[in-house]
């Protein structure tokens, strides 16, 4: 469900996406699988001035695999919550160049439990700050290029409340670059080629790419 409305020369929106609920019985394996995921987000964007954009999102997911005896020891449950906050500006320089500085903040909390073994549960907590800068240039009426850099800083914590293992703490530090070419054949057709690179892993710089084709009808 998506609701949009004009606001102060721009557009505001609020949306909800729900996978509700899934339950699958598998008698041959004495197993019951359940899953539920809900996502909420809202934001505002404007084409005026620096073209600001801000968006907040929340996601909750629960998943469980329940086995009857004698396989009860395989049963497990997981829960995850994610908060995200994003903000960016689009700055135009002349007719050809557009720069987009922005940043996102993510906070993720999750836990995995084994109902037959309460002391085997694991808690996860991770936060990240992700600034980026994207440059798009219209080289011609039919070709637009893009170059972007992304950074990520944060921490990841893993805790075992039952004492099954010592707590773990890790620092998150990543740097990536993205390149792209958009070929516009008509107002209703476009093909894009994109590549990603890991700047923090010199031994394996290539991080995959994609091809995207869009035809409106």
Short mmCIF file of N, CA, C and O in Angstrom, two decimals, residues 41-178:
data_model
loop_
_atom_site.label_atom_id
_atom_site.label_comp_id
_atom_site.label_asym_id
_atom_site.label_seq_id
_atom_site.Cartn_x
_atom_site.Cartn_y
_atom_site.Cartn_z
N UNK A 41 7.72 2.56 5.52
CA UNK A 41 8.64 3.66 5.22
C UNK A 41 7.85 4.88 4.80
O UNK A 41 6.74 4.79 4.31
N UNK A 42 8.47 6.04 5.02
CA UNK A 42 7.86 7.33 4.70
C UNK A 42 8.96 8.31 4.34
O UNK A 42 10.10 8.19 4.80
N UNK A 43 8.62 9.29 3.50
CA UNK A 43 9.65 10.23 3.10
C UNK A 43 9.09 11.43 2.38
O UNK A 43 7.87 11.58 2.18
N UNK A 44 10.01 12.30 1.98
CA UNK A 44 9.67 13.53 1.27
C UNK A 44 10.77 13.82 0.26
O UNK A 44 11.97 13.65 0.54
N UNK A 45 10.40 14.27 -0.93
CA UNK A 45 11.36 14.69 -1.94
C UNK A 45 10.83 15.91 -2.67
O UNK A 45 9.62 16.11 -2.76
N UNK A 46 11.75 16.72 -3.17
CA UNK A 46 11.37 17.94 -3.86
C UNK A 46 12.31 18.15 -5.05
O UNK A 46 13.48 17.76 -5.00
N UNK A 47 11.79 18.74 -6.11
CA UNK A 47 12.60 19.08 -7.27
C UNK A 47 13.09 20.52 -7.22
O UNK A 47 13.83 20.96 -8.09
N UNK A 48 12.66 21.26 -6.23
CA UNK A 48 13.03 22.68 -6.13
C UNK A 48 14.39 22.84 -5.47
O UNK A 48 14.77 22.06 -4.59
N UNK A 49 15.13 23.86 -5.88
CA UNK A 49 16.40 24.19 -5.24
C UNK A 49 17.38 23.04 -5.31
O UNK A 49 17.71 22.52 -6.38
N UNK A 50 17.86 22.61 -4.13
CA UNK A 50 18.84 21.53 -4.06
C UNK A 50 18.19 20.16 -4.13
O UNK A 50 18.87 19.15 -3.95
N UNK A 51 16.90 20.09 -4.39
CA UNK A 51 16.16 18.83 -4.55
C UNK A 51 16.43 17.88 -3.39
O UNK A 51 17.01 16.81 -3.55
N UNK A 52 16.02 18.25 -2.16
CA UNK A 52 16.29 17.37 -1.01
C UNK A 52 15.41 16.12 -1.03
O UNK A 52 14.32 16.10 -1.61
N UNK A 53 15.91 15.09 -0.38
CA UNK A 53 15.16 13.84 -0.20
C UNK A 53 15.48 13.29 1.18
O UNK A 53 16.65 13.25 1.59
N UNK A 54 14.46 12.90 1.92
CA UNK A 54 14.65 12.28 3.23
C UNK A 54 13.68 11.11 3.33
O UNK A 54 12.54 11.19 2.85
N UNK A 55 14.13 10.02 3.94
CA UNK A 55 13.27 8.83 4.04
C UNK A 55 13.63 8.04 5.31
O UNK A 55 14.80 7.90 5.66
N UNK A 56 12.60 7.58 5.98
CA UNK A 56 12.77 6.70 7.14
C UNK A 56 12.10 5.37 6.86
O UNK A 56 11.01 5.32 6.28
N UNK A 57 12.74 4.29 7.27
CA UNK A 57 12.17 2.97 7.06
C UNK A 57 12.31 2.08 8.28
O UNK A 57 13.24 2.25 9.10
N UNK A 58 11.38 1.16 8.43
CA UNK A 58 11.42 0.18 9.53
C UNK A 58 11.00 -1.17 8.97
O UNK A 58 10.04 -1.28 8.20
N UNK A 59 11.73 -2.20 9.35
CA UNK A 59 11.43 -3.55 8.88
C UNK A 59 11.48 -4.53 10.05
O UNK A 59 12.38 -4.45 10.91
N UNK A 60 10.52 -5.43 10.09
CA UNK A 60 10.48 -6.47 11.11
C UNK A 60 10.24 -7.81 10.42
O UNK A 60 9.36 -7.93 9.57
N UNK A 61 11.03 -8.80 10.82
CA UNK A 61 10.90 -10.13 10.22
C UNK A 61 11.03 -11.20 11.30
O UNK A 61 11.90 -11.11 12.18
N UNK A 62 10.16 -12.19 11.25
CA UNK A 62 10.26 -13.35 12.14
C UNK A 62 10.19 -14.60 11.27
O UNK A 62 9.44 -14.67 10.30
N UNK A 63 10.99 -15.60 11.66
CA UNK A 63 11.05 -16.84 10.91
C UNK A 63 11.33 -17.97 11.88
O UNK A 63 12.13 -17.82 12.81
N UNK A 64 10.68 -19.12 11.66
CA UNK A 64 10.85 -20.24 12.59
C UNK A 64 10.77 -21.55 11.83
O UNK A 64 10.01 -21.70 10.87
N UNK A 65 11.58 -22.49 12.27
CA UNK A 65 11.56 -23.87 11.82
C UNK A 65 11.32 -24.73 13.05
O UNK A 65 12.20 -24.83 13.92
N UNK A 66 10.15 -25.32 13.16
CA UNK A 66 9.83 -26.14 14.33
C UNK A 66 9.73 -27.61 13.96
O UNK A 66 8.99 -27.99 13.05
N UNK A 67 10.50 -28.44 14.66
CA UNK A 67 10.50 -29.87 14.42
C UNK A 67 9.90 -30.59 15.62
O UNK A 67 10.12 -30.19 16.77
N UNK A 68 9.15 -31.64 15.35
CA UNK A 68 8.65 -32.49 16.43
C UNK A 68 9.73 -33.50 16.81
O UNK A 68 10.69 -33.73 16.07
N UNK A 69 9.60 -34.05 17.97
CA UNK A 69 10.56 -35.08 18.39
C UNK A 69 10.51 -36.24 17.41
O UNK A 69 9.45 -36.52 16.82
N UNK A 70 11.63 -36.92 17.10
CA UNK A 70 12.91 -36.82 17.80
C UNK A 70 13.85 -35.76 17.24
O UNK A 70 15.02 -35.71 17.63
N UNK A 71 13.40 -34.92 16.31
CA UNK A 71 14.27 -33.90 15.71
C UNK A 71 14.12 -32.53 16.35
O UNK A 71 14.46 -31.53 15.76
N UNK A 72 13.58 -32.50 17.56
CA UNK A 72 13.31 -31.20 18.20
C UNK A 72 14.57 -30.36 18.35
O UNK A 72 14.50 -29.13 18.37
N UNK A 73 15.71 -31.01 18.45
CA UNK A 73 16.95 -30.25 18.60
C UNK A 73 17.29 -29.39 17.41
O UNK A 73 18.15 -28.50 17.52
N UNK A 74 16.66 -29.62 16.27
CA UNK A 74 16.91 -28.82 15.08
C UNK A 74 16.04 -27.57 15.01
O UNK A 74 16.23 -26.74 14.13
N UNK A 75 15.06 -27.43 15.89
CA UNK A 75 14.16 -26.28 15.87
C UNK A 75 14.93 -24.99 16.12
O UNK A 75 15.84 -24.94 16.95
N UNK A 76 14.54 -23.93 15.40
CA UNK A 76 15.17 -22.64 15.61
C UNK A 76 14.21 -21.52 15.21
O UNK A 76 13.33 -21.70 14.37
N UNK A 77 14.40 -20.37 15.85
CA UNK A 77 13.60 -19.18 15.58
C UNK A 77 14.53 -17.98 15.41
O UNK A 77 15.58 -17.91 16.06
N UNK A 78 14.14 -17.05 14.55
CA UNK A 78 14.93 -15.83 14.36
C UNK A 78 14.01 -14.63 14.25
O UNK A 78 12.90 -14.73 13.71
N UNK A 79 14.50 -13.51 14.77
CA UNK A 79 13.76 -12.24 14.70
C UNK A 79 14.74 -11.15 14.30
O UNK A 79 15.90 -11.14 14.73
N UNK A 80 14.25 -10.21 13.49
CA UNK A 80 15.12 -9.14 13.02
C UNK A 80 14.34 -7.84 12.94
O UNK A 80 13.20 -7.83 12.49
N UNK A 81 14.96 -6.74 13.37
CA UNK A 81 14.39 -5.40 13.25
C UNK A 81 15.46 -4.48 12.66
O UNK A 81 16.62 -4.51 13.09
N UNK A 82 15.05 -3.65 11.70
CA UNK A 82 15.99 -2.73 11.05
C UNK A 82 15.36 -1.35 10.97
O UNK A 82 14.23 -1.20 10.47
N UNK A 83 16.07 -0.35 11.48
CA UNK A 83 15.69 1.06 11.31
C UNK A 83 16.68 1.69 10.33
O UNK A 83 17.89 1.45 10.40
N UNK A 84 16.18 2.53 9.42
CA UNK A 84 17.06 3.21 8.47
C UNK A 84 16.59 4.65 8.28
O UNK A 84 15.39 4.93 8.27
N UNK A 85 17.56 5.54 8.14
CA UNK A 85 17.28 6.96 7.91
C UNK A 85 18.21 7.43 6.80
O UNK A 85 19.42 7.22 6.87
N UNK A 86 17.64 8.06 5.77
CA UNK A 86 18.40 8.45 4.58
C UNK A 86 18.11 9.90 4.24
O UNK A 86 16.98 10.36 4.36
N UNK A 87 19.15 10.61 3.82
CA UNK A 87 18.98 11.98 3.37
C UNK A 87 19.95 12.29 2.24
O UNK A 87 21.09 11.81 2.25
N UNK A 88 19.52 13.08 1.26
CA UNK A 88 20.39 13.42 0.14
C UNK A 88 19.95 14.72 -0.50
O UNK A 88 18.84 15.20 -0.29
N UNK A 89 20.85 15.30 -1.31
CA UNK A 89 20.58 16.50 -2.10
C UNK A 89 21.01 16.23 -3.54
O UNK A 89 21.94 15.45 -3.77
N UNK A 90 20.34 16.87 -4.48
CA UNK A 90 20.75 16.80 -5.88
C UNK A 90 21.12 18.20 -6.34
O UNK A 90 20.26 19.08 -6.42
N UNK A 91 22.40 18.41 -6.63
CA UNK A 91 22.93 19.72 -6.99
C UNK A 91 23.26 19.74 -8.46
O UNK A 91 24.08 18.93 -8.93
N UNK A 92 22.67 20.63 -9.21
CA UNK A 92 22.88 20.70 -10.65
C UNK A 92 23.91 21.77 -10.98
O UNK A 92 23.84 22.89 -10.47
N UNK A 93 24.86 21.41 -11.85
CA UNK A 93 25.87 22.34 -12.34
C UNK A 93 25.73 22.42 -13.85
O UNK A 93 26.13 21.52 -14.57
N UNK A 94 25.12 23.49 -14.30
CA UNK A 94 24.90 23.64 -15.73
C UNK A 94 23.83 22.68 -16.22
O UNK A 94 23.01 22.16 -15.46
N UNK A 95 23.85 22.41 -17.50
CA UNK A 95 22.85 21.55 -18.12
C UNK A 95 23.24 20.09 -18.09
O UNK A 95 22.40 19.21 -18.24
N UNK A 96 24.53 19.80 -17.89
CA UNK A 96 24.99 18.42 -18.07
C UNK A 96 25.28 17.68 -16.78
O UNK A 96 25.17 16.45 -16.73
N UNK A 97 25.68 18.38 -15.72
CA UNK A 97 26.19 17.70 -14.52
C UNK A 97 25.22 17.78 -13.36
O UNK A 97 24.58 18.81 -13.12
N UNK A 98 25.15 16.67 -12.63
CA UNK A 98 24.35 16.61 -11.41
C UNK A 98 25.13 15.85 -10.34
O UNK A 98 25.64 14.75 -10.58
N UNK A 99 25.25 16.44 -9.15
CA UNK A 99 25.94 15.82 -8.02
C UNK A 99 24.92 15.49 -6.93
O UNK A 99 24.02 16.29 -6.65
N UNK A 100 25.10 14.34 -6.32
CA UNK A 100 24.19 13.92 -5.26
C UNK A 100 24.99 13.47 -4.03
O UNK A 100 25.43 12.32 -3.95
N UNK A 101 25.21 14.38 -3.07
CA UNK A 101 25.76 13.93 -1.78
C UNK A 101 24.64 13.41 -0.89
O UNK A 101 23.50 13.89 -0.95
N UNK A 102 24.95 12.42 -0.09
CA UNK A 102 23.93 11.86 0.79
C UNK A 102 24.53 10.97 1.84
O UNK A 102 25.75 10.70 1.84
N UNK A 103 23.71 10.52 2.75
CA UNK A 103 24.16 9.62 3.81
C UNK A 103 22.97 8.84 4.33
O UNK A 103 21.82 9.30 4.28
N UNK A 104 23.27 7.65 4.83
CA UNK A 104 22.24 6.80 5.43
C UNK A 104 22.74 6.29 6.77
O UNK A 104 23.95 6.11 6.96
N UNK A 105 21.82 6.07 7.68
CA UNK A 105 22.13 5.47 8.98
C UNK A 105 21.26 4.23 9.15
O UNK A 105 20.04 4.30 8.94
N UNK A 106 21.87 3.11 9.52
CA UNK A 106 21.15 1.87 9.71
C UNK A 106 21.43 1.30 11.10
O UNK A 106 22.58 1.31 11.56
N UNK A 107 20.38 0.81 11.74
CA UNK A 107 20.49 0.15 13.03
C UNK A 107 19.75 -1.18 12.92
O UNK A 107 18.54 -1.20 12.66
N UNK A 108 20.46 -2.27 13.12
CA UNK A 108 19.89 -3.61 12.94
C UNK A 108 20.08 -4.42 14.22
O UNK A 108 21.18 -4.51 14.76
N UNK A 109 18.98 -4.99 14.70
CA UNK A 109 19.02 -5.87 15.87
C UNK A 109 18.37 -7.20 15.48
O UNK A 109 17.32 -7.22 14.83
N UNK A 110 19.00 -8.29 15.86
CA UNK A 110 18.48 -9.60 15.50
C UNK A 110 18.83 -10.60 16.60
O UNK A 110 19.72 -10.37 17.42
N UNK A 111 18.09 -11.71 16.62
CA UNK A 111 18.37 -12.78 17.56
C UNK A 111 17.99 -14.12 16.94
O UNK A 111 17.03 -14.22 16.18
N UNK A 112 18.76 -15.14 17.24
CA UNK A 112 18.48 -16.50 16.85
C UNK A 112 18.33 -17.34 18.11
O UNK A 112 19.19 -17.26 19.00
N UNK A 113 17.27 -18.11 18.18
CA UNK A 113 17.01 -18.93 19.35
C UNK A 113 16.76 -20.38 18.93
O UNK A 113 16.25 -20.65 17.83
N UNK A 114 17.10 -21.28 19.85
CA UNK A 114 16.78 -22.70 19.69
C UNK A 114 15.90 -23.09 20.87
O UNK A 114 16.40 -23.27 21.99
N UNK A 115 14.58 -23.19 20.66
CA UNK A 115 13.65 -23.45 21.77
C UNK A 115 14.04 -24.63 22.67
O UNK A 115 13.92 -24.52 23.89
N UNK A 116 14.54 -25.74 22.12
CA UNK A 116 14.91 -26.84 23.03
C UNK A 116 16.16 -26.55 23.86
O UNK A 116 16.42 -27.24 24.84
N UNK A 117 16.95 -25.52 23.45
CA UNK A 117 18.19 -25.19 24.16
C UNK A 117 18.22 -23.69 24.42
O UNK A 117 18.87 -22.93 23.68
N UNK A 118 17.52 -23.20 25.45
CA UNK A 118 17.43 -21.75 25.70
C UNK A 118 18.79 -21.08 25.85
O UNK A 118 18.93 -19.89 25.52
N UNK A 119 19.80 -21.78 26.34
CA UNK A 119 21.10 -21.15 26.54
C UNK A 119 21.91 -21.01 25.26
O UNK A 119 23.01 -20.47 25.28
N UNK A 120 21.39 -21.51 24.13
CA UNK A 120 22.13 -21.45 22.87
C UNK A 120 21.75 -20.24 22.04
O UNK A 120 22.17 -20.14 20.88
N UNK A 121 20.95 -19.32 22.57
CA UNK A 121 20.53 -18.16 21.80
C UNK A 121 21.68 -17.21 21.50
O UNK A 121 22.69 -17.16 22.21
N UNK A 122 21.54 -16.45 20.41
CA UNK A 122 22.56 -15.48 19.98
C UNK A 122 21.87 -14.16 19.68
O UNK A 122 20.86 -14.13 18.97
N UNK A 123 22.42 -13.04 20.19
CA UNK A 123 21.91 -11.71 19.93
C UNK A 123 22.90 -10.98 19.02
O UNK A 123 24.12 -11.05 19.24
N UNK A 124 22.37 -10.26 18.02
CA UNK A 124 23.20 -9.48 17.11
C UNK A 124 22.75 -8.02 17.15
O UNK A 124 21.56 -7.72 17.23
N UNK A 125 23.72 -7.13 17.08
CA UNK A 125 23.41 -5.69 17.00
C UNK A 125 24.46 -5.02 16.11
O UNK A 125 25.66 -5.17 16.33
N UNK A 126 23.98 -4.29 15.11
CA UNK A 126 24.88 -3.67 14.12
C UNK A 126 24.37 -2.28 13.76
O UNK A 126 23.17 -2.09 13.57
N UNK A 127 25.28 -1.32 13.69
CA UNK A 127 24.91 -0.01 13.19
C UNK A 127 25.94 0.44 12.16
O UNK A 127 27.10 0.04 12.22
N UNK A 128 25.49 1.25 11.21
CA UNK A 128 26.36 1.74 10.15
C UNK A 128 25.98 3.16 9.75
O UNK A 128 24.79 3.51 9.74
N UNK A 129 26.99 3.96 9.42
CA UNK A 129 26.80 5.25 8.77
C UNK A 129 27.38 5.13 7.37
O UNK A 129 28.54 4.72 7.20
N UNK A 130 26.59 5.48 6.36
CA UNK A 130 26.98 5.24 4.97
C UNK A 130 26.88 6.53 4.15
O UNK A 130 25.84 6.82 3.55
N UNK A 131 27.93 7.33 4.10
CA UNK A 131 27.91 8.52 3.22
C UNK A 131 28.23 8.12 1.78
O UNK A 131 28.91 7.12 1.53
N UNK A 132 27.73 8.90 0.83
CA UNK A 132 28.05 8.65 -0.57
C UNK A 132 28.06 9.95 -1.35
O UNK A 132 27.52 10.97 -0.91
N UNK A 133 28.68 9.91 -2.52
CA UNK A 133 28.66 11.03 -3.46
C UNK A 133 28.52 10.44 -4.86
O UNK A 133 29.32 9.60 -5.28
N UNK A 134 27.50 10.89 -5.59
CA UNK A 134 27.23 10.39 -6.94
C UNK A 134 27.30 11.55 -7.94
O UNK A 134 26.76 12.64 -7.68
N UNK A 135 27.98 11.30 -9.04
CA UNK A 135 28.08 12.30 -10.12
C UNK A 135 27.49 11.71 -11.38
O UNK A 135 27.90 10.64 -11.84
N UNK A 136 26.52 12.40 -11.95
CA UNK A 136 25.92 12.00 -13.22
C UNK A 136 26.14 13.10 -14.26
O UNK A 136 25.96 14.28 -13.96
N UNK A 137 26.54 12.67 -15.45
CA UNK A 137 26.80 13.65 -16.53
C UNK A 137 26.13 13.17 -17.82
O UNK A 137 26.29 12.01 -18.22
N UNK A 138 25.40 14.08 -18.44
CA UNK A 138 24.77 13.80 -19.72
C UNK A 138 25.79 14.10 -20.82
O UNK A 138 26.01 15.27 -21.17
N UNK A 139 26.42 13.04 -21.34
CA UNK A 139 27.42 13.23 -22.38
C UNK A 139 26.77 13.59 -23.72
O UNK A 139 27.39 14.29 -24.54
N UNK A 140 25.58 13.12 -23.93
CA UNK A 140 24.84 13.48 -25.12
C UNK A 140 23.35 13.23 -24.84
O UNK A 140 22.98 12.83 -23.73
N UNK A 141 22.52 13.44 -25.84
CA UNK A 141 21.09 13.24 -25.65
C UNK A 141 20.77 11.78 -25.39
O UNK A 141 19.76 11.46 -24.75
N UNK A 142 21.64 10.87 -25.82
CA UNK A 142 21.37 9.44 -25.70
C UNK A 142 22.27 8.71 -24.71
O UNK A 142 22.08 7.52 -24.46
N UNK A 143 23.26 9.39 -24.12
CA UNK A 143 24.20 8.71 -23.23
C UNK A 143 24.42 9.53 -21.97
O UNK A 143 24.77 10.71 -22.03
N UNK A 144 24.22 8.88 -20.81
CA UNK A 144 24.46 9.49 -19.51
C UNK A 144 25.41 8.58 -18.72
O UNK A 144 25.19 7.36 -18.65
N UNK A 145 26.44 9.17 -18.15
CA UNK A 145 27.39 8.40 -17.35
C UNK A 145 27.23 8.69 -15.87
O UNK A 145 26.73 9.77 -15.47
N UNK A 146 27.64 7.74 -15.04
CA UNK A 146 27.54 7.89 -13.59
C UNK A 146 28.80 7.35 -12.92
O UNK A 146 29.32 6.30 -13.29
N UNK A 147 29.28 8.08 -11.92
CA UNK A 147 30.39 7.65 -11.10
C UNK A 147 30.04 7.97 -9.65
O UNK A 147 29.63 9.08 -9.34
N UNK A 148 30.17 6.98 -8.77
CA UNK A 148 29.76 7.18 -7.38
C UNK A 148 30.74 6.49 -6.44
O UNK A 148 31.34 5.46 -6.78
N UNK A 149 30.90 7.08 -5.26
CA UNK A 149 31.72 6.49 -4.20
C UNK A 149 30.89 6.32 -2.95
O UNK A 149 30.10 7.21 -2.58
N UNK A 150 31.04 5.18 -2.28
CA UNK A 150 30.27 4.84 -1.09
C UNK A 150 31.22 4.42 0.03
O UNK A 150 32.14 3.64 -0.19
N UNK A 151 30.97 4.94 1.23
CA UNK A 151 31.73 4.55 2.41
C UNK A 151 30.77 3.98 3.45
O UNK A 151 29.57 4.28 3.44
N UNK A 152 31.29 3.17 4.35
CA UNK A 152 30.48 2.61 5.42
C UNK A 152 31.35 2.47 6.66
O UNK A 152 32.44 1.89 6.60
N UNK A 153 30.86 3.03 7.78
CA UNK A 153 31.55 2.93 9.06
C UNK A 153 30.54 2.48 10.11
O UNK A 153 29.40 2.92 10.10
N UNK A 154 30.98 1.62 11.02
CA UNK A 154 30.07 1.17 12.06
C UNK A 154 30.68 0.09 12.92
O UNK A 154 31.90 -0.09 12.95
N UNK A 155 29.82 -0.64 13.61
CA UNK A 155 30.28 -1.74 14.46
C UNK A 155 29.25 -2.85 14.45
O UNK A 155 28.06 -2.63 14.20
N UNK A 156 29.73 -4.03 14.73
CA UNK A 156 28.89 -5.23 14.77
C UNK A 156 29.19 -5.97 16.07
O UNK A 156 30.35 -6.26 16.36
N UNK A 157 28.14 -6.28 16.84
CA UNK A 157 28.31 -6.98 18.11
C UNK A 157 27.51 -8.27 18.10
O UNK A 157 26.39 -8.32 17.60
N UNK A 158 28.10 -9.32 18.66
CA UNK A 158 27.45 -10.62 18.78
C UNK A 158 27.56 -11.04 20.24
O UNK A 158 28.65 -11.07 20.82
N UNK A 159 26.41 -11.37 20.83
CA UNK A 159 26.38 -11.71 22.26
C UNK A 159 25.66 -13.04 22.45
O UNK A 159 24.64 -13.32 21.82
N UNK A 160 26.21 -13.87 23.34
CA UNK A 160 25.63 -15.17 23.69
C UNK A 160 25.17 -15.11 25.14
O UNK A 160 25.96 -15.37 26.06
N UNK A 161 23.90 -14.76 25.39
CA UNK A 161 23.44 -14.60 26.78
C UNK A 161 23.61 -15.85 27.62
O UNK A 161 23.82 -15.76 28.83
N UNK A 162 23.52 -17.03 27.01
CA UNK A 162 23.66 -18.27 27.78
C UNK A 162 25.09 -18.65 28.10
O UNK A 162 25.32 -19.66 28.77
N UNK A 163 26.05 -17.87 27.59
CA UNK A 163 27.45 -18.17 27.87
C UNK A 163 28.03 -19.28 27.02
O UNK A 163 29.09 -19.81 27.34
N UNK A 164 27.37 -19.62 25.89
CA UNK A 164 27.89 -20.69 25.05
C UNK A 164 29.20 -20.30 24.38
O UNK A 164 30.01 -21.17 24.03
N UNK A 165 29.44 -19.00 24.22
CA UNK A 165 30.68 -18.51 23.61
C UNK A 165 30.88 -17.07 24.07
O UNK A 165 29.92 -16.39 24.47
N UNK A 166 32.12 -16.57 24.05
CA UNK A 166 32.35 -15.18 24.45
C UNK A 166 31.74 -14.20 23.45
O UNK A 166 31.57 -14.52 22.27
N UNK A 167 31.40 -13.00 23.93
CA UNK A 167 30.86 -11.96 23.05
C UNK A 167 31.92 -11.53 22.04
O UNK A 167 33.13 -11.60 22.31
N UNK A 168 31.46 -11.10 20.88
CA UNK A 168 32.36 -10.67 19.82
C UNK A 168 32.03 -9.24 19.42
O UNK A 168 30.87 -8.82 19.45
N UNK A 169 33.06 -8.52 19.01
CA UNK A 169 32.91 -7.13 18.60
C UNK A 169 33.75 -6.90 17.36
O UNK A 169 34.92 -7.29 17.31
N UNK A 170 33.18 -6.29 16.34
CA UNK A 170 33.91 -6.02 15.11
C UNK A 170 33.61 -4.64 14.57
O UNK A 170 32.50 -4.11 14.73
N UNK A 171 34.61 -4.03 13.94
CA UNK A 171 34.46 -2.72 13.32
C UNK A 171 34.10 -2.90 11.85
O UNK A 171 34.69 -3.74 11.16
N UNK A 172 33.12 -2.14 11.39
CA UNK A 172 32.71 -2.16 9.98
C UNK A 172 33.37 -0.99 9.27
O UNK A 172 33.23 0.16 9.70
N UNK A 173 34.12 -1.26 8.22
CA UNK A 173 34.77 -0.21 7.42
C UNK A 173 34.86 -0.70 5.98
O UNK A 173 35.58 -1.66 5.70
N UNK A 174 34.13 -0.06 5.09
CA UNK A 174 34.10 -0.48 3.70
C UNK A 174 34.13 0.75 2.79
O UNK A 174 33.65 1.82 3.17
N UNK A 175 34.68 0.56 1.60
CA UNK A 175 34.70 1.62 0.58
C UNK A 175 34.45 0.98 -0.78
O UNK A 175 35.10 -0.01 -1.13
N UNK A 176 33.50 1.52 -1.52
CA UNK A 176 33.14 0.98 -2.82
C UNK A 176 33.01 2.11 -3.84
O UNK A 176 32.75 3.26 -3.48
N UNK A 177 33.19 1.74 -5.10
CA UNK A 177 32.95 2.65 -6.21
C UNK A 177 31.98 2.00 -7.18
O UNK A 177 31.98 0.78 -7.35
N UNK A 178 31.17 2.82 -7.82
CA UNK A 178 30.18 2.33 -8.77
C UNK A 178 30.24 3.17 -10.03
O UNK A 178 30.37 4.40 -9.96
#
